[in-house]
Backbone as ProteinMPNN parsed JSONL, in Angstrom:
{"seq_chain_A": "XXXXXXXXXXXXXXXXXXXXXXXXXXXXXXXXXXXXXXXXXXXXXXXXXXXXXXXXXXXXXXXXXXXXXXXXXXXXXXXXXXXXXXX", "coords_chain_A": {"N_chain_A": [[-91.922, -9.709, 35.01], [-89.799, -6.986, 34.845], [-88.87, -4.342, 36.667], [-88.754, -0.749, 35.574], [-86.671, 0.952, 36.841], [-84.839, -1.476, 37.453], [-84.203, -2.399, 35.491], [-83.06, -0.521, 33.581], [-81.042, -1.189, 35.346], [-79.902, -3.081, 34.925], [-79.19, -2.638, 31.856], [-77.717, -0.769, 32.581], [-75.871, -2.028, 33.908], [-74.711, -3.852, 32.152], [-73.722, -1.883, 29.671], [-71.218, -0.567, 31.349], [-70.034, -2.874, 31.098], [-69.114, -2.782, 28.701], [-67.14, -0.812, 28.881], [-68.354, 1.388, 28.294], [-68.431, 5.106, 28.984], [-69.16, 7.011, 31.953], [-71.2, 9.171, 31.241], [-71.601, 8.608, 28.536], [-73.137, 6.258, 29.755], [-75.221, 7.727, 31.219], [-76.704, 9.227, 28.78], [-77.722, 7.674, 27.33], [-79.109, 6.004, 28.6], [-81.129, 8.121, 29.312], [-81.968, 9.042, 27.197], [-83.408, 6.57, 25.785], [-85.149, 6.093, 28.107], [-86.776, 8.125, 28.23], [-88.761, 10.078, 30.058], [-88.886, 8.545, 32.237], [-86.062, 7.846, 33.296], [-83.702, 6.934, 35.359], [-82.367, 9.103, 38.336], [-79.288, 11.336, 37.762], [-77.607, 11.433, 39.875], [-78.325, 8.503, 41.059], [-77.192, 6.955, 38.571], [-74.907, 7.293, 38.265], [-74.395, 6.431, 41.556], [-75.048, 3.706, 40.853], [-73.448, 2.565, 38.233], [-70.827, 3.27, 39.631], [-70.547, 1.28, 41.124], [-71.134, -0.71, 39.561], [-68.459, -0.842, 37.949], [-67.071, -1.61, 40.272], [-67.024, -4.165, 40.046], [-69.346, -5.023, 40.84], [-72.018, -7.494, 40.553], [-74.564, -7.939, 41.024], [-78.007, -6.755, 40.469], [-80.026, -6.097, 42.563], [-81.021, -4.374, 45.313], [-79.358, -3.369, 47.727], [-79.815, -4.971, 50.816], [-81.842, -3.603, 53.556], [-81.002, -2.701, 57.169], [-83.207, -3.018, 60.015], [-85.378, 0.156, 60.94], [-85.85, 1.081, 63.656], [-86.182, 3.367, 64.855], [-87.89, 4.923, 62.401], [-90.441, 3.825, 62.916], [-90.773, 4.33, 65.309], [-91.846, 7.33, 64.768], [-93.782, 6.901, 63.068], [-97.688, 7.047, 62.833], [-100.642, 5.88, 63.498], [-103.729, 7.549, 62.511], [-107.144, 8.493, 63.64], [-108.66, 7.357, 61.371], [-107.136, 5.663, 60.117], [-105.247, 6.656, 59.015], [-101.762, 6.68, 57.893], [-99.373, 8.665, 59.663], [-96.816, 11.145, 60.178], [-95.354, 11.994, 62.83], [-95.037, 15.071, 63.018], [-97.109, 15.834, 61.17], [-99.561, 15.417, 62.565], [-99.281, 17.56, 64.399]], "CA_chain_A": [[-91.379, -8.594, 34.247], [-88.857, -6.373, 35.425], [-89.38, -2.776, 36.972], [-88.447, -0.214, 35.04], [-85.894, 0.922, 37.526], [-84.159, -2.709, 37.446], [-84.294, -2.677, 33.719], [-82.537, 0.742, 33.72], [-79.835, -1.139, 36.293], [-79.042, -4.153, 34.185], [-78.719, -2.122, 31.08], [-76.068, 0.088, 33.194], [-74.468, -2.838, 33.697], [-74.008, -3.968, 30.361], [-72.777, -0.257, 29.508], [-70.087, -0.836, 31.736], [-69.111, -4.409, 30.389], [-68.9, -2.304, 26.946], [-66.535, 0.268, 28.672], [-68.785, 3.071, 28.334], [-68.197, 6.038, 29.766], [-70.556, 7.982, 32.791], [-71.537, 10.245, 30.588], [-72.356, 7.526, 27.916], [-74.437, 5.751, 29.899], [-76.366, 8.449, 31.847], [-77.031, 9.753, 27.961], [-78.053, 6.303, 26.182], [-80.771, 5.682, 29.534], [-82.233, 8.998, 29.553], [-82.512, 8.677, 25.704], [-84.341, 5.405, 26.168], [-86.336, 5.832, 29.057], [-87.49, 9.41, 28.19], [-88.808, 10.604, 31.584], [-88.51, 7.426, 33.313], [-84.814, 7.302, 33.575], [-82.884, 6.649, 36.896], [-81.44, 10.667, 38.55], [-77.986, 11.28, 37.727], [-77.222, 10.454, 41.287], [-78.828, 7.058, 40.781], [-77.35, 5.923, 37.665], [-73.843, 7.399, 38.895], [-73.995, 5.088, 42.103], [-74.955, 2.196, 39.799], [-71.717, 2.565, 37.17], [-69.718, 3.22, 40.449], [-70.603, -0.174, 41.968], [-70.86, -1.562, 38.869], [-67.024, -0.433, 37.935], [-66.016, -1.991, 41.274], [-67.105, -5.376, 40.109], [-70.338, -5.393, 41.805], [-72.669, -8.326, 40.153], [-76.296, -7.993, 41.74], [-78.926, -5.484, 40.474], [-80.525, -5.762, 42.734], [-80.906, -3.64, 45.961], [-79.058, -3.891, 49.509], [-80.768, -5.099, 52.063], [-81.562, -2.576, 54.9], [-81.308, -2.831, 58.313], [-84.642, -2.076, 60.148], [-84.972, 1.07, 61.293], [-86.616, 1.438, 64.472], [-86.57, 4.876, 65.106], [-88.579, 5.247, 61.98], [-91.434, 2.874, 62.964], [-91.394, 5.673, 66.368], [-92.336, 8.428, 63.746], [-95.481, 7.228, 61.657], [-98.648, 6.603, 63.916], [-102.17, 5.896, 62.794], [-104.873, 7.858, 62.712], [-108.265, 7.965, 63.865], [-109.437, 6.915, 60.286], [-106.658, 4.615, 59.36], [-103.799, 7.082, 57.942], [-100.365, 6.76, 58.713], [-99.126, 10.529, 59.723], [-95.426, 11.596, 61.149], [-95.738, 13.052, 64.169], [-95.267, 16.359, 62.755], [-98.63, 16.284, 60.67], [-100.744, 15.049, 63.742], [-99.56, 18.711, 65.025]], "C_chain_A": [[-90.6, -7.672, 35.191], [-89.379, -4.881, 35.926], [-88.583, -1.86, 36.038], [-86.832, 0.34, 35.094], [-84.719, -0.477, 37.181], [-83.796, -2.844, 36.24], [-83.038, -1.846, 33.422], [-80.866, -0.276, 34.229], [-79.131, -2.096, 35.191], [-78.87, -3.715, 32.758], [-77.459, -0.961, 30.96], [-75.319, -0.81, 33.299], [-73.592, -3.496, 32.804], [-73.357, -3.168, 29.605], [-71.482, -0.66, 29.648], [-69.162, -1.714, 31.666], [-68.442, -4.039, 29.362], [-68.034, -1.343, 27.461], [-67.096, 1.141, 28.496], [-68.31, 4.004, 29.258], [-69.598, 6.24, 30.83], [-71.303, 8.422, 31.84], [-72.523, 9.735, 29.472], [-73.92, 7.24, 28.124], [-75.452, 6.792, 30.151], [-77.373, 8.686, 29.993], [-77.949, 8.707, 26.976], [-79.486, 5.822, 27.385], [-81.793, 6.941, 29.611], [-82.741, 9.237, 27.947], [-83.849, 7.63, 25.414], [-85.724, 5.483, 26.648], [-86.937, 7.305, 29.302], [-87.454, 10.142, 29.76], [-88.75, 9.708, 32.429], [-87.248, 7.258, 33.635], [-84.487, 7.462, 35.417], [-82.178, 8.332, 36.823], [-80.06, 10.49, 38.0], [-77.21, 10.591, 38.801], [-77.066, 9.236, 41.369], [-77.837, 6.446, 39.946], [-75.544, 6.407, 37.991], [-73.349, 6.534, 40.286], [-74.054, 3.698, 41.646], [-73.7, 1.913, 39.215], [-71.214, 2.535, 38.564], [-69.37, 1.253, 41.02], [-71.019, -1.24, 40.686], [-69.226, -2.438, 37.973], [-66.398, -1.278, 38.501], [-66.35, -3.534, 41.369], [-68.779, -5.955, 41.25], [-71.639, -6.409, 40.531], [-74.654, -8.143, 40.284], [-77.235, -6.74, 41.099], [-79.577, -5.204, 41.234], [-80.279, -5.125, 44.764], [-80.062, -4.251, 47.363], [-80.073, -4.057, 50.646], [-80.574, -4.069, 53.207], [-81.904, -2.796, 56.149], [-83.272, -2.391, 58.984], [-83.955, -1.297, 61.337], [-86.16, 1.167, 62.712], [-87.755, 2.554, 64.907], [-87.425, 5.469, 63.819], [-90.058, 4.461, 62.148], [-91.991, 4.061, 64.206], [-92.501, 6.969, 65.56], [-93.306, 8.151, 63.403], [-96.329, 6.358, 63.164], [-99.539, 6.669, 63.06], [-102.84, 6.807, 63.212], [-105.823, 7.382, 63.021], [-109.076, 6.932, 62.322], [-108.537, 5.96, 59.497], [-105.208, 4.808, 58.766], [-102.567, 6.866, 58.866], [-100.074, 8.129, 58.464], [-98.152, 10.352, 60.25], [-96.048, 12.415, 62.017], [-96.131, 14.298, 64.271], [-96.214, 16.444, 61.733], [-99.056, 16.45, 61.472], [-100.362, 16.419, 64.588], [-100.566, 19.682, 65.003]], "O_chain_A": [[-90.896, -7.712, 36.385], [-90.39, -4.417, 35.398], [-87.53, -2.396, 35.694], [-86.0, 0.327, 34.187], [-83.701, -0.164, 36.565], [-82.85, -3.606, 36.04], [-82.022, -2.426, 33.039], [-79.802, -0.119, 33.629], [-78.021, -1.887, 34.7], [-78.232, -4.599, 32.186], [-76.728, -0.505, 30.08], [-74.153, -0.713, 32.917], [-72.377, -3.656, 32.694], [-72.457, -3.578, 28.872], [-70.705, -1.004, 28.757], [-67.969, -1.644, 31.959], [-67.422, -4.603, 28.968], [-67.828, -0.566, 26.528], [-66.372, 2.136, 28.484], [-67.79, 3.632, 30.31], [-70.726, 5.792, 30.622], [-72.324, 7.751, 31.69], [-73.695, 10.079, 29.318], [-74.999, 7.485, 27.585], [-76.463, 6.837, 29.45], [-78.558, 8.354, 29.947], [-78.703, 9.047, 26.064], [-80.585, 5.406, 27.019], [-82.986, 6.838, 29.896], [-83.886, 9.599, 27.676], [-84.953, 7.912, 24.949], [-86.825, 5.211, 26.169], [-87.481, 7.63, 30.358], [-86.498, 10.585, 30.396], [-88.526, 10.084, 33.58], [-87.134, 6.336, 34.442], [-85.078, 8.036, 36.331], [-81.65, 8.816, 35.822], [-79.727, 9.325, 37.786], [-76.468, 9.61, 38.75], [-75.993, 8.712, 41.67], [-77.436, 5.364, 40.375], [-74.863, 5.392, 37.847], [-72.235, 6.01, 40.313], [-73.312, 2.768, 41.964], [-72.943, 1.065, 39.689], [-71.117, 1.338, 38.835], [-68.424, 0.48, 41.168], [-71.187, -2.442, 40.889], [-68.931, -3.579, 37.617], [-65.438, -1.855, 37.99], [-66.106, -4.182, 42.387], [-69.029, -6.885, 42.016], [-72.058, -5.707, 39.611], [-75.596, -8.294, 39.506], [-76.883, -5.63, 41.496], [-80.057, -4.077, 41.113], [-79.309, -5.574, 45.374], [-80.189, -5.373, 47.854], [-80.901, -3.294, 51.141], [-79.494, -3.74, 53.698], [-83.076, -3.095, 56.38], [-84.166, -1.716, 58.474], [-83.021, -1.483, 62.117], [-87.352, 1.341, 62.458], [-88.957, 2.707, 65.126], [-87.778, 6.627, 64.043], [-90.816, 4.674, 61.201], [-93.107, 4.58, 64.214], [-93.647, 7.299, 65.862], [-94.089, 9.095, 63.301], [-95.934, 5.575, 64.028], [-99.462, 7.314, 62.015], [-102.682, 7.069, 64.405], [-105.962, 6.161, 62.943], [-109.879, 6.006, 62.434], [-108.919, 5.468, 58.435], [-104.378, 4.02, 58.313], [-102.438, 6.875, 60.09], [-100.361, 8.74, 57.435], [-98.17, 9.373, 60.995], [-96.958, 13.241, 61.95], [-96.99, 14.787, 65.005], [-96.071, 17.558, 61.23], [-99.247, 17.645, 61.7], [-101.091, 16.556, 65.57], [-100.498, 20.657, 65.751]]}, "name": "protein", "num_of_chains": 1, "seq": "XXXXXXXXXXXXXXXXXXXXXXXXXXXXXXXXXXXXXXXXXXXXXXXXXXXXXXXXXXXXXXXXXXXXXXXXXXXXXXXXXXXXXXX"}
């Protein structure tokens, strides 16, 4: 089954097959998905990269990040903490 999120994406993309507008869609997913919908932000980079012929729902792969693996350390009891808790 799909995530909610993902659900959300491939029903933006169908929007945009139909020509909808931004405005459209944002209005027809937050209708839908009540409080679950995707931010404005969100469902505005979706349509954009959906616009530009983009196919995939699903996410870009991300580099790994090193310098965030520096940041989280364990605790004595198991937690992961940023540096700046363990102050």
């Amino acid at each position: 089954m799909l995530s909610v999120q993902m659900e959300q994406r491939v029903n933006l993309k169908f929007f945009v097959k139909l020509e909808k507008t931004f405005t459209e869609d944002y209005a027809m997913l937050k209708a839908v998905y009540g409080n679950d919908y995707l931010s404005r932000t969100q469902v505005f980079e979706w349509f954009k990269r959906f616009k530009q012929g983009r196919e995939t729902t699903e996410n870009d792969p991300r580099p790994d990040d090193p310098q965030r693996q520096k940041r989280t350390k364990t605790t004595e009891n198991g937690k992961n903490c940023s540096e700046a808790q363990l102050k």
